[in-house]
């Protein structure tokens, strides 16, 4: 039995179905990210876990206790908002103490807990400041301390870093992860930023149009995307259309050039068109050795990205992006020249729902 | 830049002259009760008049009651509309505007008709219940100003997220309303209180037709029967209103200081 169980959750707003068939089991202490574009239902799902929205059907249980019918103030859940939502009339210390005061804890205990929390977020000297006297990053750390002060069963973060600038965003996400590890608190983190999700999660739930497309570790999500949507949303990716020649032998052709696919073709009819994903970093320039796939084309774009040079090789209808490390001693390949690219037979990933979006 | 500053000073000066001249003239006139010399004799007469003290006290108490009960009515309403019933907002806004559309004289005739001594709810049959009726009518009259001031205050804070934040920390709605929302509306409530006070203290129609000893009818009576005292009264009323504004603002500012001093 997992610590947080979400079963067959469904939510509609009027005629709009925003979440459907959502199933997820989260272990105690896990850090889960909900990743997806805006409008994919990730925030609505989080708000149903928090108790701010009631699901139309389905069940949510925390620690073996069904909380589906409970109000937000009965669930003991810590929530961090994108807009910080600190109480402007209270000092930092009063903000952190609020939940404990509501729970009528003794004053001495509250004082000790506030000190402990402010030490945890490394802002002990800010106790008497008001929220408007703090920077955005500091405000969000106080909001984190406030959410954690009540010892919540689950910590929910709704795009907590979206309002901050790039540098703070990276340092704060590391800090959030460190605090989460230290306390071992079960956490759900909503974001639309794939890099953020990849860098801090134990597991990622990729959502698209109200449904879960894939659940997996960052490694799995990135390296073995199951659907075309996951493949294109997480990282840069080549999506090529191929024609199946012989599924049993793994033979396909891309723009008339034959290559081999080492897995996932079973059950596909010969002559069917199928979408394949290919990571740019799996492709290298040149003929390659035995057993590698080889495609010929012409270079039609070269982008210098600093440490990496991204080259686009046009086949016919398909084009393949590939990344090479920048080498100051070599001149970058020339535009318009004919080249061969090679990649492993296991690098071509068969995408589910090949013709979909 | 320099030119813009010069122009804005000129506008300031014109406005100051425009507003200050009638006030200064009124003040000057109020000092001329005794022939050939300036004196505060008219003011002495006003302050010595027991009706001045009685009616002013009466109106002050009534306006305080109006502010307290009006705020208790308007803050939860505006909060609820903003949080849960945003679609009702135009309806509520329209309702709160009604007192500006319907003249006070019509309202008070309606009151007299509905609440007269031979009706089901004979509120005008005793003076204490008439006072209550007058208080309710003042809440109605002040509604457009109160609702707008408080609604603006609510819009300047993120009511929905603050409520959810408090809820997730275990708070129930009374403690959210009084602990989180109300304190953040301090400025809005102060300005609504001031507008209410200014409306109620000089109100004539309601008090006169309900025959209550309020300050408005007294002002009218003096204005109709004396020469210098009405000017003195006008100056006094101005000073009191300004004084109230200053005191309320000082109190409002002081409260934040005391909150931070008594942390936890």
PDB file of N, CA and C in Angstrom, chain A residues 47 52 71-73 77 79 81 83 85-90 93-94 98-99 102 111 128 130 132 146 150, chain B residues 84 158 160-162 164-172 175-176 179-180 183-184 256 259-260 262-264:
ATOM      1  N   UNK A  47      -4.542  20.526  -6.936  1.00  0.00           N
ATOM      2  CA  UNK A  47      -5.544  21.191  -6.110  1.00  0.00           C
ATOM      3  C   UNK A  47      -6.573  20.202  -5.557  1.00  0.00           C
ATOM      4  N   UNK A  52      -8.681  21.787  -2.491  1.00  0.00           N
ATOM      5  CA  UNK A  52      -9.277  23.036  -2.965  1.00  0.00           C
ATOM      6  C   UNK A  52     -10.315  22.787  -4.056  1.00  0.00           C
ATOM      7  N   UNK A  71     -12.229  18.571   3.751  1.00  0.00           N
ATOM      8  CA  UNK A  71     -11.897  19.921   3.315  1.00  0.00           C
ATOM      9  C   UNK A  71     -10.390  20.132   3.451  1.00  0.00           C
ATOM     10  N   UNK A  72      -9.900  21.185   2.762  1.00  0.00           N
ATOM     11  CA  UNK A  72      -8.458  21.451   2.768  1.00  0.00           C
ATOM     12  C   UNK A  72      -7.929  21.621   4.188  1.00  0.00           C
ATOM     13  N   UNK A  73      -8.727  22.244   5.074  1.00  0.00           N
ATOM     14  CA  UNK A  73      -8.206  22.511   6.412  1.00  0.00           C
ATOM     15  C   UNK A  73      -8.240  21.284   7.331  1.00  0.00           C
ATOM     16  N   UNK A  77      -1.996  19.288   4.963  1.00  0.00           N
ATOM     17  CA  UNK A  77      -1.170  19.288   3.771  1.00  0.00           C
ATOM     18  C   UNK A  77      -0.478  20.631   3.680  1.00  0.00           C
ATOM     19  N   UNK A  79       1.172  23.570   1.517  1.00  0.00           N
ATOM     20  CA  UNK A  79       1.007  24.034   0.134  1.00  0.00           C
ATOM     21  C   UNK A  79       1.885  25.262  -0.102  1.00  0.00           C
ATOM     22  N   UNK A  81       2.600  28.181  -3.057  1.00  0.00           N
ATOM     23  CA  UNK A  81       1.963  28.729  -4.256  1.00  0.00           C
ATOM     24  C   UNK A  81       2.979  29.473  -5.112  1.00  0.00           C
ATOM     25  N   UNK A  83       2.555  32.389  -6.297  1.00  0.00           N
ATOM     26  CA  UNK A  83       2.582  33.802  -5.913  1.00  0.00           C
ATOM     27  C   UNK A  83       2.971  33.990  -4.444  1.00  0.00           C
ATOM     28  N   UNK A  85       1.959  33.929  -1.620  1.00  0.00           N
ATOM     29  CA  UNK A  85       0.783  33.972  -0.749  1.00  0.00           C
ATOM     30  C   UNK A  85       1.140  34.099   0.728  1.00  0.00           C
ATOM     31  N   UNK A  86       2.191  34.871   1.045  1.00  0.00           N
ATOM     32  CA  UNK A  86       2.468  35.158   2.459  1.00  0.00           C
ATOM     33  C   UNK A  86       1.428  36.170   2.945  1.00  0.00           C
ATOM     34  N   UNK A  87       1.092  36.107   4.239  1.00  0.00           N
ATOM     35  CA  UNK A  87       0.123  37.054   4.777  1.00  0.00           C
ATOM     36  C   UNK A  87       0.816  38.400   4.948  1.00  0.00           C
ATOM     37  N   UNK A  88       0.382  39.423   4.201  1.00  0.00           N
ATOM     38  CA  UNK A  88       1.142  40.678   4.185  1.00  0.00           C
ATOM     39  C   UNK A  88       1.120  41.423   5.516  1.00  0.00           C
ATOM     40  N   UNK A  89       0.109  41.152   6.368  1.00  0.00           N
ATOM     41  CA  UNK A  89       0.014  41.877   7.636  1.00  0.00           C
ATOM     42  C   UNK A  89       0.832  41.238   8.745  1.00  0.00           C
ATOM     43  N   UNK A  90       1.480  40.117   8.438  1.00  0.00           N
ATOM     44  CA  UNK A  90       2.235  39.420   9.480  1.00  0.00           C
ATOM     45  C   UNK A  90       3.724  39.406   9.144  1.00  0.00           C
ATOM     46  N   UNK A  93       8.070  35.650  11.102  1.00  0.00           N
ATOM     47  CA  UNK A  93       7.855  34.723  12.212  1.00  0.00           C
ATOM     48  C   UNK A  93       6.370  34.425  12.401  1.00  0.00           C
ATOM     49  N   UNK A  94       5.535  35.457  12.283  1.00  0.00           N
ATOM     50  CA  UNK A  94       4.087  35.244  12.454  1.00  0.00           C
ATOM     51  C   UNK A  94       3.512  34.389  11.338  1.00  0.00           C
ATOM     52  N   UNK A  98       1.687  30.795  11.962  1.00  0.00           N
ATOM     53  CA  UNK A  98       0.226  30.839  11.776  1.00  0.00           C
ATOM     54  C   UNK A  98      -0.457  29.481  11.940  1.00  0.00           C
ATOM     55  N   UNK A  99       0.042  28.483  11.220  1.00  0.00           N
ATOM     56  CA  UNK A  99      -0.595  27.162  11.262  1.00  0.00           C
ATOM     57  C   UNK A  99      -0.560  26.551  12.657  1.00  0.00           C
ATOM     58  N   UNK A 102      -3.140  28.328  14.824  1.00  0.00           N
ATOM     59  CA  UNK A 102      -4.481  27.817  14.502  1.00  0.00           C
ATOM     60  C   UNK A 102      -4.697  26.478  15.222  1.00  0.00           C
ATOM     61  N   UNK A 111       7.364  28.995  19.389  1.00  0.00           N
ATOM     62  CA  UNK A 111       8.585  29.777  19.245  1.00  0.00           C
ATOM     63  C   UNK A 111       9.747  28.885  18.806  1.00  0.00           C
ATOM     64  N   UNK A 128      11.645  39.226  12.035  1.00  0.00           N
ATOM     65  CA  UNK A 128      10.776  40.384  12.298  1.00  0.00           C
ATOM     66  C   UNK A 128      10.475  41.202  11.053  1.00  0.00           C
ATOM     67  N   UNK A 130       8.688  42.114   7.386  1.00  0.00           N
ATOM     68  CA  UNK A 130       7.405  41.876   6.719  1.00  0.00           C
ATOM     69  C   UNK A 130       7.670  41.334   5.310  1.00  0.00           C
ATOM     70  N   UNK A 132       6.814  42.228   2.411  1.00  0.00           N
ATOM     71  CA  UNK A 132       7.166  43.185   1.362  1.00  0.00           C
ATOM     72  C   UNK A 132       8.602  43.680   1.472  1.00  0.00           C
ATOM     73  N   UNK A 146       6.628  28.031   6.178  1.00  0.00           N
ATOM     74  CA  UNK A 146       5.269  28.092   6.713  1.00  0.00           C
ATOM     75  C   UNK A 146       4.521  26.788   6.424  1.00  0.00           C
ATOM     76  N   UNK A 150       3.730  22.915  10.030  1.00  0.00           N
ATOM     77  CA  UNK A 150       2.662  22.124  10.636  1.00  0.00           C
ATOM     78  C   UNK A 150       2.921  20.626  10.503  1.00  0.00           C
TER      79      UNK A 150
ATOM     80  N   UNK B  84     -16.274  33.195  -3.996  1.00  0.00           N
ATOM     81  CA  UNK B  84     -17.084  32.058  -4.418  1.00  0.00           C
ATOM     82  C   UNK B  84     -18.126  32.388  -5.476  1.00  0.00           C
ATOM     83  N   UNK B 158      -4.458  39.264  -2.912  1.00  0.00           N
ATOM     84  CA  UNK B 158      -4.850  38.051  -3.628  1.00  0.00           C
ATOM     85  C   UNK B 158      -5.720  37.198  -2.694  1.00  0.00           C
ATOM     86  N   UNK B 160      -8.051  34.967  -3.000  1.00  0.00           N
ATOM     87  CA  UNK B 160      -8.246  33.543  -3.214  1.00  0.00           C
ATOM     88  C   UNK B 160      -7.043  32.740  -2.703  1.00  0.00           C
ATOM     89  N   UNK B 161      -5.845  33.147  -3.113  1.00  0.00           N
ATOM     90  CA  UNK B 161      -4.655  32.391  -2.718  1.00  0.00           C
ATOM     91  C   UNK B 161      -4.393  32.526  -1.227  1.00  0.00           C
ATOM     92  N   UNK B 162      -4.602  33.739  -0.672  1.00  0.00           N
ATOM     93  CA  UNK B 162      -4.395  33.911   0.770  1.00  0.00           C
ATOM     94  C   UNK B 162      -5.358  33.007   1.548  1.00  0.00           C
ATOM     95  N   UNK B 164      -6.696  30.198   0.489  1.00  0.00           N
ATOM     96  CA  UNK B 164      -6.269  28.807   0.334  1.00  0.00           C
ATOM     97  C   UNK B 164      -5.040  28.505   1.183  1.00  0.00           C
ATOM     98  N   UNK B 165      -4.118  29.471   1.242  1.00  0.00           N
ATOM     99  CA  UNK B 165      -2.922  29.270   2.062  1.00  0.00           C
ATOM    100  C   UNK B 165      -3.327  29.063   3.521  1.00  0.00           C
ATOM    101  N   UNK B 166      -4.236  29.911   4.008  1.00  0.00           N
ATOM    102  CA  UNK B 166      -4.678  29.785   5.399  1.00  0.00           C
ATOM    103  C   UNK B 166      -5.429  28.468   5.605  1.00  0.00           C
ATOM    104  N   UNK B 167      -6.242  28.097   4.617  1.00  0.00           N
ATOM    105  CA  UNK B 167      -7.009  26.852   4.709  1.00  0.00           C
ATOM    106  C   UNK B 167      -6.073  25.648   4.814  1.00  0.00           C
ATOM    107  N   UNK B 168      -5.034  25.625   3.967  1.00  0.00           N
ATOM    108  CA  UNK B 168      -4.137  24.470   3.986  1.00  0.00           C
ATOM    109  C   UNK B 168      -3.388  24.387   5.309  1.00  0.00           C
ATOM    110  N   UNK B 169      -3.304  25.534   6.034  1.00  0.00           N
ATOM    111  CA  UNK B 169      -2.649  25.519   7.345  1.00  0.00           C
ATOM    112  C   UNK B 169      -3.644  25.187   8.451  1.00  0.00           C
ATOM    113  N   UNK B 170      -4.863  24.832   8.059  1.00  0.00           N
ATOM    114  CA  UNK B 170      -5.829  24.345   9.038  1.00  0.00           C
ATOM    115  C   UNK B 170      -6.865  25.356   9.489  1.00  0.00           C
ATOM    116  N   UNK B 171      -6.821  26.592   8.941  1.00  0.00           N
ATOM    117  CA  UNK B 171      -7.727  27.626   9.431  1.00  0.00           C
ATOM    118  C   UNK B 171      -9.140  27.438   8.885  1.00  0.00           C
ATOM    119  N   UNK B 172     -10.136  27.767   9.724  1.00  0.00           N
ATOM    120  CA  UNK B 172     -11.523  27.759   9.268  1.00  0.00           C
ATOM    121  C   UNK B 172     -11.925  29.184   8.907  1.00  0.00           C
ATOM    122  N   UNK B 175     -11.632  32.415  11.274  1.00  0.00           N
ATOM    123  CA  UNK B 175     -10.269  32.879  11.571  1.00  0.00           C
ATOM    124  C   UNK B 175      -9.569  33.386  10.315  1.00  0.00           C
ATOM    125  N   UNK B 176      -9.962  32.887   9.143  1.00  0.00           N
ATOM    126  CA  UNK B 176      -9.393  33.437   7.909  1.00  0.00           C
ATOM    127  C   UNK B 176      -9.876  34.869   7.725  1.00  0.00           C
ATOM    128  N   UNK B 179      -8.524  36.952  10.871  1.00  0.00           N
ATOM    129  CA  UNK B 179      -7.080  36.924  11.088  1.00  0.00           C
ATOM    130  C   UNK B 179      -6.269  37.280   9.863  1.00  0.00           C
ATOM    131  N   UNK B 180      -6.798  36.983   8.680  1.00  0.00           N
ATOM    132  CA  UNK B 180      -6.009  37.177   7.465  1.00  0.00           C
ATOM    133  C   UNK B 180      -6.586  38.280   6.570  1.00  0.00           C
ATOM    134  N   UNK B 183      -7.360  42.209   8.596  1.00  0.00           N
ATOM    135  CA  UNK B 183      -6.197  43.056   8.861  1.00  0.00           C
ATOM    136  C   UNK B 183      -5.569  43.647   7.595  1.00  0.00           C
ATOM    137  N   UNK B 184      -5.704  42.925   6.481  1.00  0.00           N
ATOM    138  CA  UNK B 184      -5.117  43.436   5.253  1.00  0.00           C
ATOM    139  C   UNK B 184      -6.005  44.451   4.556  1.00  0.00           C
ATOM    140  N   UNK B 256      -0.267  48.528  13.180  1.00  0.00           N
ATOM    141  CA  UNK B 256       0.739  47.660  12.574  1.00  0.00           C
ATOM    142  C   UNK B 256       1.953  47.550  13.487  1.00  0.00           C
ATOM    143  N   UNK B 259       1.335  45.203  16.334  1.00  0.00           N
ATOM    144  CA  UNK B 259       1.314  43.798  15.900  1.00  0.00           C
ATOM    145  C   UNK B 259       2.733  43.244  15.865  1.00  0.00           C
ATOM    146  N   UNK B 260       3.647  44.043  15.279  1.00  0.00           N
ATOM    147  CA  UNK B 260       5.003  43.517  15.129  1.00  0.00           C
ATOM    148  C   UNK B 260       5.688  43.398  16.485  1.00  0.00           C
ATOM    149  N   UNK B 262       4.261  42.515  19.281  1.00  0.00           N
ATOM    150  CA  UNK B 262       3.783  41.356  20.034  1.00  0.00           C
ATOM    151  C   UNK B 262       3.788  40.115  19.134  1.00  0.00           C
ATOM    152  N   UNK B 263       4.942  39.850  18.536  1.00  0.00           N
ATOM    153  CA  UNK B 263       5.035  38.692  17.637  1.00  0.00           C
ATOM    154  C   UNK B 263       4.667  37.414  18.383  1.00  0.00           C
ATOM    155  N   UNK B 264       4.218  36.451  17.670  1.00  0.00           N
ATOM    156  CA  UNK B 264       3.711  35.159  18.160  1.00  0.00           C
ATOM    157  C   UNK B 264       2.352  35.310  18.799  1.00  0.00           C
TER     158      UNK B 264
END
